[in-house]
């Protein structure tokens, strides 16, 4: 694993394992982790900028929660985490700088993910609906919106809340895709 990330002076380093869940911050599904699985969270704190997020994602995907995952689930995790983290950089931290906390663990049913930032809240304090928009001419395509469609169609138990000045997003990447 790389120990030189990120180089912008913000804390990141190797993922920090911590105790599992807790009453104030349970996993996305609320289910207790299987004792045979790693019950601790892998935690990474990264600066909310594009380069730091890119390095952190590469670092995170080499960590214990991702070891031995199927190529499909690993790919889904990479896409979803990249979309979520880039949305935070582009929107939550558009007007100010800050850190992003990423927590990941394996649990019964899938890979639980929790993301927290102290940037601007989601408009209306709710997630975008992520409805599929039919494609038109390339020149007429909107800047975004496809990311939330991908996220919503890949994860389960997607939850957002604004609490204590922080955005908190949690979701489960299921071991087996059941969505159609």
PDB file of C-alpha atoms in Angstrom:
ATOM      1  CA  UNK A   1       0.000   0.000   0.000  1.00  0.00           C
ATOM      2  CA  UNK A   2       1.120   3.539  -0.634  1.00  0.00           C
ATOM      3  CA  UNK A   3       1.972   5.668   2.367  1.00  0.00           C
ATOM      4  CA  UNK A   4       2.496   8.893   0.412  1.00  0.00           C
ATOM      5  CA  UNK A   5      -1.116   9.809  -0.170  1.00  0.00           C
ATOM      6  CA  UNK A   6      -2.257  12.511  -0.388  1.00  0.00           C
ATOM      7  CA  UNK A   7       0.630  14.963  -0.537  1.00  0.00           C
ATOM      8  CA  UNK A   8      -1.473  18.066   0.017  1.00  0.00           C
ATOM      9  CA  UNK A   9      -1.010  18.183   3.794  1.00  0.00           C
ATOM     10  CA  UNK A  10      -4.355  16.625   4.726  1.00  0.00           C
ATOM     11  CA  UNK A  11      -4.536  13.435   6.712  1.00  0.00           C
ATOM     12  CA  UNK A  12      -5.045  10.308   4.681  1.00  0.00           C
ATOM     13  CA  UNK A  13      -2.309   7.682   4.983  1.00  0.00           C
ATOM     14  CA  UNK A  14      -3.222   4.035   5.242  1.00  0.00           C
ATOM     15  CA  UNK A  15      -6.831   3.228   6.037  1.00  0.00           C
ATOM     16  CA  UNK A  16      -7.576   3.269   9.733  1.00  0.00           C
ATOM     17  CA  UNK A  17      -9.527   0.343  11.076  1.00  0.00           C
ATOM     18  CA  UNK A  18     -11.950   1.228  13.821  1.00  0.00           C
ATOM     19  CA  UNK A  19     -14.638  -0.521  15.815  1.00  0.00           C
ATOM     20  CA  UNK A  20     -17.748  -1.498  13.969  1.00  0.00           C
ATOM     21  CA  UNK A  21     -20.828   0.680  13.789  1.00  0.00           C
ATOM     22  CA  UNK A  22     -22.423   1.911  16.949  1.00  0.00           C
ATOM     23  CA  UNK A  23     -25.753   3.367  17.914  1.00  0.00           C
ATOM     24  CA  UNK A  24     -24.882   6.778  16.521  1.00  0.00           C
ATOM     25  CA  UNK A  25     -23.581   5.576  13.167  1.00  0.00           C
ATOM     26  CA  UNK A  26     -24.891   2.129  12.203  1.00  0.00           C
ATOM     27  CA  UNK A  27     -24.146   0.444   8.902  1.00  0.00           C
ATOM     28  CA  UNK A  28     -26.432   1.125   5.976  1.00  0.00           C
ATOM     29  CA  UNK A  29     -28.613  -1.909   6.539  1.00  0.00           C
ATOM     30  CA  UNK A  30     -28.489  -1.903  10.316  1.00  0.00           C
ATOM     31  CA  UNK A  31     -27.513  -5.584  10.145  1.00  0.00           C
ATOM     32  CA  UNK A  32     -24.769  -6.842  12.401  1.00  0.00           C
ATOM     33  CA  UNK A  33     -21.731  -8.040  10.453  1.00  0.00           C
ATOM     34  CA  UNK A  34     -21.172 -11.758  10.089  1.00  0.00           C
ATOM     35  CA  UNK A  35     -18.571 -12.844  12.666  1.00  0.00           C
ATOM     36  CA  UNK A  36     -16.637 -14.633   9.899  1.00  0.00           C
ATOM     37  CA  UNK A  37     -16.256 -11.329   8.060  1.00  0.00           C
ATOM     38  CA  UNK A  38     -14.178  -8.302   8.935  1.00  0.00           C
ATOM     39  CA  UNK A  39     -16.430  -6.396  11.331  1.00  0.00           C
ATOM     40  CA  UNK A  40     -14.216  -3.318  11.512  1.00  0.00           C
ATOM     41  CA  UNK A  41     -14.488  -0.348   9.231  1.00  0.00           C
ATOM     42  CA  UNK A  42     -11.687   0.692   6.931  1.00  0.00           C
ATOM     43  CA  UNK A  43     -11.568   4.459   7.312  1.00  0.00           C
ATOM     44  CA  UNK A  44      -9.892   6.996   5.062  1.00  0.00           C
ATOM     45  CA  UNK A  45      -9.955  10.782   5.411  1.00  0.00           C
ATOM     46  CA  UNK A  46      -9.035  12.631   2.248  1.00  0.00           C
ATOM     47  CA  UNK A  47      -8.942  16.229   1.044  1.00  0.00           C
ATOM     48  CA  UNK A  48     -12.006  17.142  -1.009  1.00  0.00           C
ATOM     49  CA  UNK A  49     -10.225  17.787  -4.290  1.00  0.00           C
ATOM     50  CA  UNK A  50     -10.050  15.830  -7.530  1.00  0.00           C
ATOM     51  CA  UNK A  51      -6.439  14.663  -7.293  1.00  0.00           C
ATOM     52  CA  UNK A  52      -6.679  13.574  -3.646  1.00  0.00           C
ATOM     53  CA  UNK A  53      -9.930  11.699  -4.352  1.00  0.00           C
ATOM     54  CA  UNK A  54      -8.348   9.904  -7.310  1.00  0.00           C
ATOM     55  CA  UNK A  55      -5.355   8.783  -5.214  1.00  0.00           C
ATOM     56  CA  UNK A  56      -7.557   7.805  -2.274  1.00  0.00           C
ATOM     57  CA  UNK A  57      -9.841   5.697  -4.456  1.00  0.00           C
ATOM     58  CA  UNK A  58      -6.872   3.792  -5.899  1.00  0.00           C
ATOM     59  CA  UNK A  59      -5.508   3.287  -2.380  1.00  0.00           C
ATOM     60  CA  UNK A  60      -8.862   2.210  -0.956  1.00  0.00           C
ATOM     61  CA  UNK A  61      -9.499  -0.352  -3.700  1.00  0.00           C
ATOM     62  CA  UNK A  62      -6.259  -2.108  -2.728  1.00  0.00           C
ATOM     63  CA  UNK A  63      -7.384  -2.420   0.901  1.00  0.00           C
ATOM     64  CA  UNK A  64      -8.805  -5.352   2.870  1.00  0.00           C
ATOM     65  CA  UNK A  65     -12.526  -4.759   2.255  1.00  0.00           C
ATOM     66  CA  UNK A  66     -11.970  -5.173  -1.493  1.00  0.00           C
ATOM     67  CA  UNK A  67      -9.658  -8.210  -1.379  1.00  0.00           C
ATOM     68  CA  UNK A  68     -11.256 -11.261  -2.924  1.00  0.00           C
ATOM     69  CA  UNK A  69     -14.336  -9.471  -4.254  1.00  0.00           C
ATOM     70  CA  UNK A  70     -15.653 -10.561  -7.620  1.00  0.00           C
ATOM     71  CA  UNK A  71     -14.417  -8.408 -10.512  1.00  0.00           C
ATOM     72  CA  UNK A  72     -18.000  -7.230 -11.095  1.00  0.00           C
ATOM     73  CA  UNK A  73     -18.536  -6.055  -7.522  1.00  0.00           C
ATOM     74  CA  UNK A  74     -15.110  -4.449  -7.428  1.00  0.00           C
ATOM     75  CA  UNK A  75     -15.927  -2.577 -10.642  1.00  0.00           C
ATOM     76  CA  UNK A  76     -19.330  -1.506  -9.272  1.00  0.00           C
ATOM     77  CA  UNK A  77     -17.670  -0.278  -6.075  1.00  0.00           C
ATOM     78  CA  UNK A  78     -15.113   1.730  -8.024  1.00  0.00           C
ATOM     79  CA  UNK A  79     -17.769   3.368 -10.214  1.00  0.00           C
ATOM     80  CA  UNK A  80     -20.129   4.182  -7.338  1.00  0.00           C
ATOM     81  CA  UNK A  81     -17.416   5.510  -5.032  1.00  0.00           C
ATOM     82  CA  UNK A  82     -15.907   7.598  -7.846  1.00  0.00           C
ATOM     83  CA  UNK A  83     -19.323   9.102  -8.657  1.00  0.00           C
ATOM     84  CA  UNK A  84     -20.114   9.885  -5.022  1.00  0.00           C
ATOM     85  CA  UNK A  85     -16.690  11.342  -4.239  1.00  0.00           C
ATOM     86  CA  UNK A  86     -16.546  13.420  -7.422  1.00  0.00           C
ATOM     87  CA  UNK A  87     -20.034  14.794  -6.689  1.00  0.00           C
ATOM     88  CA  UNK A  88     -18.788  15.910  -3.269  1.00  0.00           C
ATOM     89  CA  UNK A  89     -15.767  17.635  -4.810  1.00  0.00           C
ATOM     90  CA  UNK A  90     -17.800  19.318  -7.573  1.00  0.00           C
ATOM     91  CA  UNK A  91     -20.878  20.302  -5.579  1.00  0.00           C
ATOM     92  CA  UNK A  92     -20.492  20.083  -1.792  1.00  0.00           C
ATOM     93  CA  UNK A  93     -17.028  21.671  -1.854  1.00  0.00           C
ATOM     94  CA  UNK A  94     -17.548  23.929  -4.884  1.00  0.00           C
ATOM     95  CA  UNK A  95     -17.296  27.085  -2.730  1.00  0.00           C
ATOM     96  CA  UNK A  96     -15.026  25.883   0.073  1.00  0.00           C
ATOM     97  CA  UNK A  97     -12.397  23.286   0.899  1.00  0.00           C
ATOM     98  CA  UNK A  98     -12.825  20.392   3.282  1.00  0.00           C
ATOM     99  CA  UNK A  99     -12.209  16.727   3.945  1.00  0.00           C
ATOM    100  CA  UNK A 100     -14.177  13.637   3.007  1.00  0.00           C
ATOM    101  CA  UNK A 101     -14.399  10.674   5.377  1.00  0.00           C
ATOM    102  CA  UNK A 102     -14.866   7.303   3.696  1.00  0.00           C
ATOM    103  CA  UNK A 103     -15.749   4.187   5.710  1.00  0.00           C
ATOM    104  CA  UNK A 104     -16.098   0.756   4.128  1.00  0.00           C
ATOM    105  CA  UNK A 105     -16.589  -2.734   5.538  1.00  0.00           C
ATOM    106  CA  UNK A 106     -17.752  -6.142   4.456  1.00  0.00           C
ATOM    107  CA  UNK A 107     -20.913  -7.324   6.129  1.00  0.00           C
ATOM    108  CA  UNK A 108     -23.700  -9.776   5.537  1.00  0.00           C
ATOM    109  CA  UNK A 109     -25.143  -9.100   2.093  1.00  0.00           C
ATOM    110  CA  UNK A 110     -22.483  -6.800   0.724  1.00  0.00           C
ATOM    111  CA  UNK A 111     -20.008  -4.007   1.068  1.00  0.00           C
ATOM    112  CA  UNK A 112     -21.289  -1.279   3.415  1.00  0.00           C
ATOM    113  CA  UNK A 113     -20.141   2.252   2.625  1.00  0.00           C
ATOM    114  CA  UNK A 114     -20.505   5.477   4.593  1.00  0.00           C
ATOM    115  CA  UNK A 115     -19.343   8.832   3.271  1.00  0.00           C
ATOM    116  CA  UNK A 116     -19.285  12.069   5.267  1.00  0.00           C
ATOM    117  CA  UNK A 117     -18.350  15.616   4.296  1.00  0.00           C
ATOM    118  CA  UNK A 118     -18.886  19.095   5.739  1.00  0.00           C
ATOM    119  CA  UNK A 119     -19.654  20.791   2.433  1.00  0.00           C
ATOM    120  CA  UNK A 120     -22.849  22.352   1.146  1.00  0.00           C
ATOM    121  CA  UNK A 121     -25.971  20.250   1.735  1.00  0.00           C
ATOM    122  CA  UNK A 122     -27.878  18.495  -1.013  1.00  0.00           C
ATOM    123  CA  UNK A 123     -30.502  20.773  -2.588  1.00  0.00           C
ATOM    124  CA  UNK A 124     -33.737  20.287  -0.668  1.00  0.00           C
ATOM    125  CA  UNK A 125     -31.826  18.090   1.806  1.00  0.00           C
ATOM    126  CA  UNK A 126     -32.568  15.070  -0.366  1.00  0.00           C
ATOM    127  CA  UNK A 127     -30.827  12.958  -2.970  1.00  0.00           C
ATOM    128  CA  UNK A 128     -31.455  13.566  -6.673  1.00  0.00           C
ATOM    129  CA  UNK A 129     -34.023  11.139  -8.054  1.00  0.00           C
ATOM    130  CA  UNK A 130     -31.552   9.786 -10.597  1.00  0.00           C
ATOM    131  CA  UNK A 131     -34.248   9.103 -13.170  1.00  0.00           C
ATOM    132  CA  UNK A 132     -32.964   7.975 -16.538  1.00  0.00           C
ATOM    133  CA  UNK A 133     -33.077  10.739 -19.114  1.00  0.00           C
ATOM    134  CA  UNK A 134     -33.326   9.675 -22.760  1.00  0.00           C
ATOM    135  CA  UNK A 135     -30.254  10.690 -24.708  1.00  0.00           C
ATOM    136  CA  UNK A 136     -30.491  13.361 -27.354  1.00  0.00           C
ATOM    137  CA  UNK A 137     -27.859  14.957 -29.505  1.00  0.00           C
ATOM    138  CA  UNK A 138     -24.384  14.995 -27.933  1.00  0.00           C
ATOM    139  CA  UNK A 139     -24.377  18.806 -27.888  1.00  0.00           C
ATOM    140  CA  UNK A 140     -27.643  18.814 -25.914  1.00  0.00           C
ATOM    141  CA  UNK A 141     -26.507  16.422 -23.174  1.00  0.00           C
ATOM    142  CA  UNK A 142     -26.591  17.851 -19.643  1.00  0.00           C
ATOM    143  CA  UNK A 143     -23.439  18.109 -17.502  1.00  0.00           C
ATOM    144  CA  UNK A 144     -24.600  15.528 -15.014  1.00  0.00           C
ATOM    145  CA  UNK A 145     -27.390  13.429 -13.636  1.00  0.00           C
ATOM    146  CA  UNK A 146     -26.235  10.097 -15.019  1.00  0.00           C
ATOM    147  CA  UNK A 147     -24.149   9.423 -11.917  1.00  0.00           C
ATOM    148  CA  UNK A 148     -27.156   9.282  -9.610  1.00  0.00           C
ATOM    149  CA  UNK A 149     -28.913   6.981 -12.068  1.00  0.00           C
ATOM    150  CA  UNK A 150     -25.897   4.623 -11.920  1.00  0.00           C
ATOM    151  CA  UNK A 151     -25.642   4.877  -8.143  1.00  0.00           C
ATOM    152  CA  UNK A 152     -29.337   4.216  -7.524  1.00  0.00           C
ATOM    153  CA  UNK A 153     -29.335   1.235  -9.879  1.00  0.00           C
ATOM    154  CA  UNK A 154     -26.228  -0.334  -8.364  1.00  0.00           C
ATOM    155  CA  UNK A 155     -26.624   0.059  -4.596  1.00  0.00           C
ATOM    156  CA  UNK A 156     -29.221  -0.885  -2.006  1.00  0.00           C
ATOM    157  CA  UNK A 157     -30.404   0.948   1.097  1.00  0.00           C
ATOM    158  CA  UNK A 158     -29.212   4.348  -0.162  1.00  0.00           C
ATOM    159  CA  UNK A 159     -29.663   6.928   2.598  1.00  0.00           C
ATOM    160  CA  UNK A 160     -28.764  10.606   2.955  1.00  0.00           C
ATOM    161  CA  UNK A 161     -29.098  12.902   5.906  1.00  0.00           C
ATOM    162  CA  UNK A 162     -27.690  16.239   6.992  1.00  0.00           C
ATOM    163  CA  UNK A 163     -26.604  16.062  10.612  1.00  0.00           C
ATOM    164  CA  UNK A 164     -24.391  18.316  12.710  1.00  0.00           C
ATOM    165  CA  UNK A 165     -23.303  20.353   9.691  1.00  0.00           C
ATOM    166  CA  UNK A 166     -22.285  17.225   7.790  1.00  0.00           C
ATOM    167  CA  UNK A 167     -23.656  15.359   4.798  1.00  0.00           C
ATOM    168  CA  UNK A 168     -23.892  11.635   5.533  1.00  0.00           C
ATOM    169  CA  UNK A 169     -24.447   9.155   2.744  1.00  0.00           C
ATOM    170  CA  UNK A 170     -24.652   5.407   3.309  1.00  0.00           C
ATOM    171  CA  UNK A 171     -25.370   2.486   1.033  1.00  0.00           C
ATOM    172  CA  UNK A 172     -24.778  -1.215   0.498  1.00  0.00           C
ATOM    173  CA  UNK A 173     -23.118  -2.661  -2.583  1.00  0.00           C
ATOM    174  CA  UNK A 174     -24.713  -6.126  -2.650  1.00  0.00           C
ATOM    175  CA  UNK A 175     -22.564  -9.193  -3.233  1.00  0.00           C
ATOM    176  CA  UNK A 176     -25.182 -10.347  -5.722  1.00  0.00           C
ATOM    177  CA  UNK A 177     -27.032  -7.873  -7.910  1.00  0.00           C
ATOM    178  CA  UNK A 178     -30.779  -8.243  -7.484  1.00  0.00           C
ATOM    179  CA  UNK A 179     -31.841  -5.028  -9.214  1.00  0.00           C
ATOM    180  CA  UNK A 180     -33.263  -5.185 -12.689  1.00  0.00           C
TER     181      UNK A 180
END
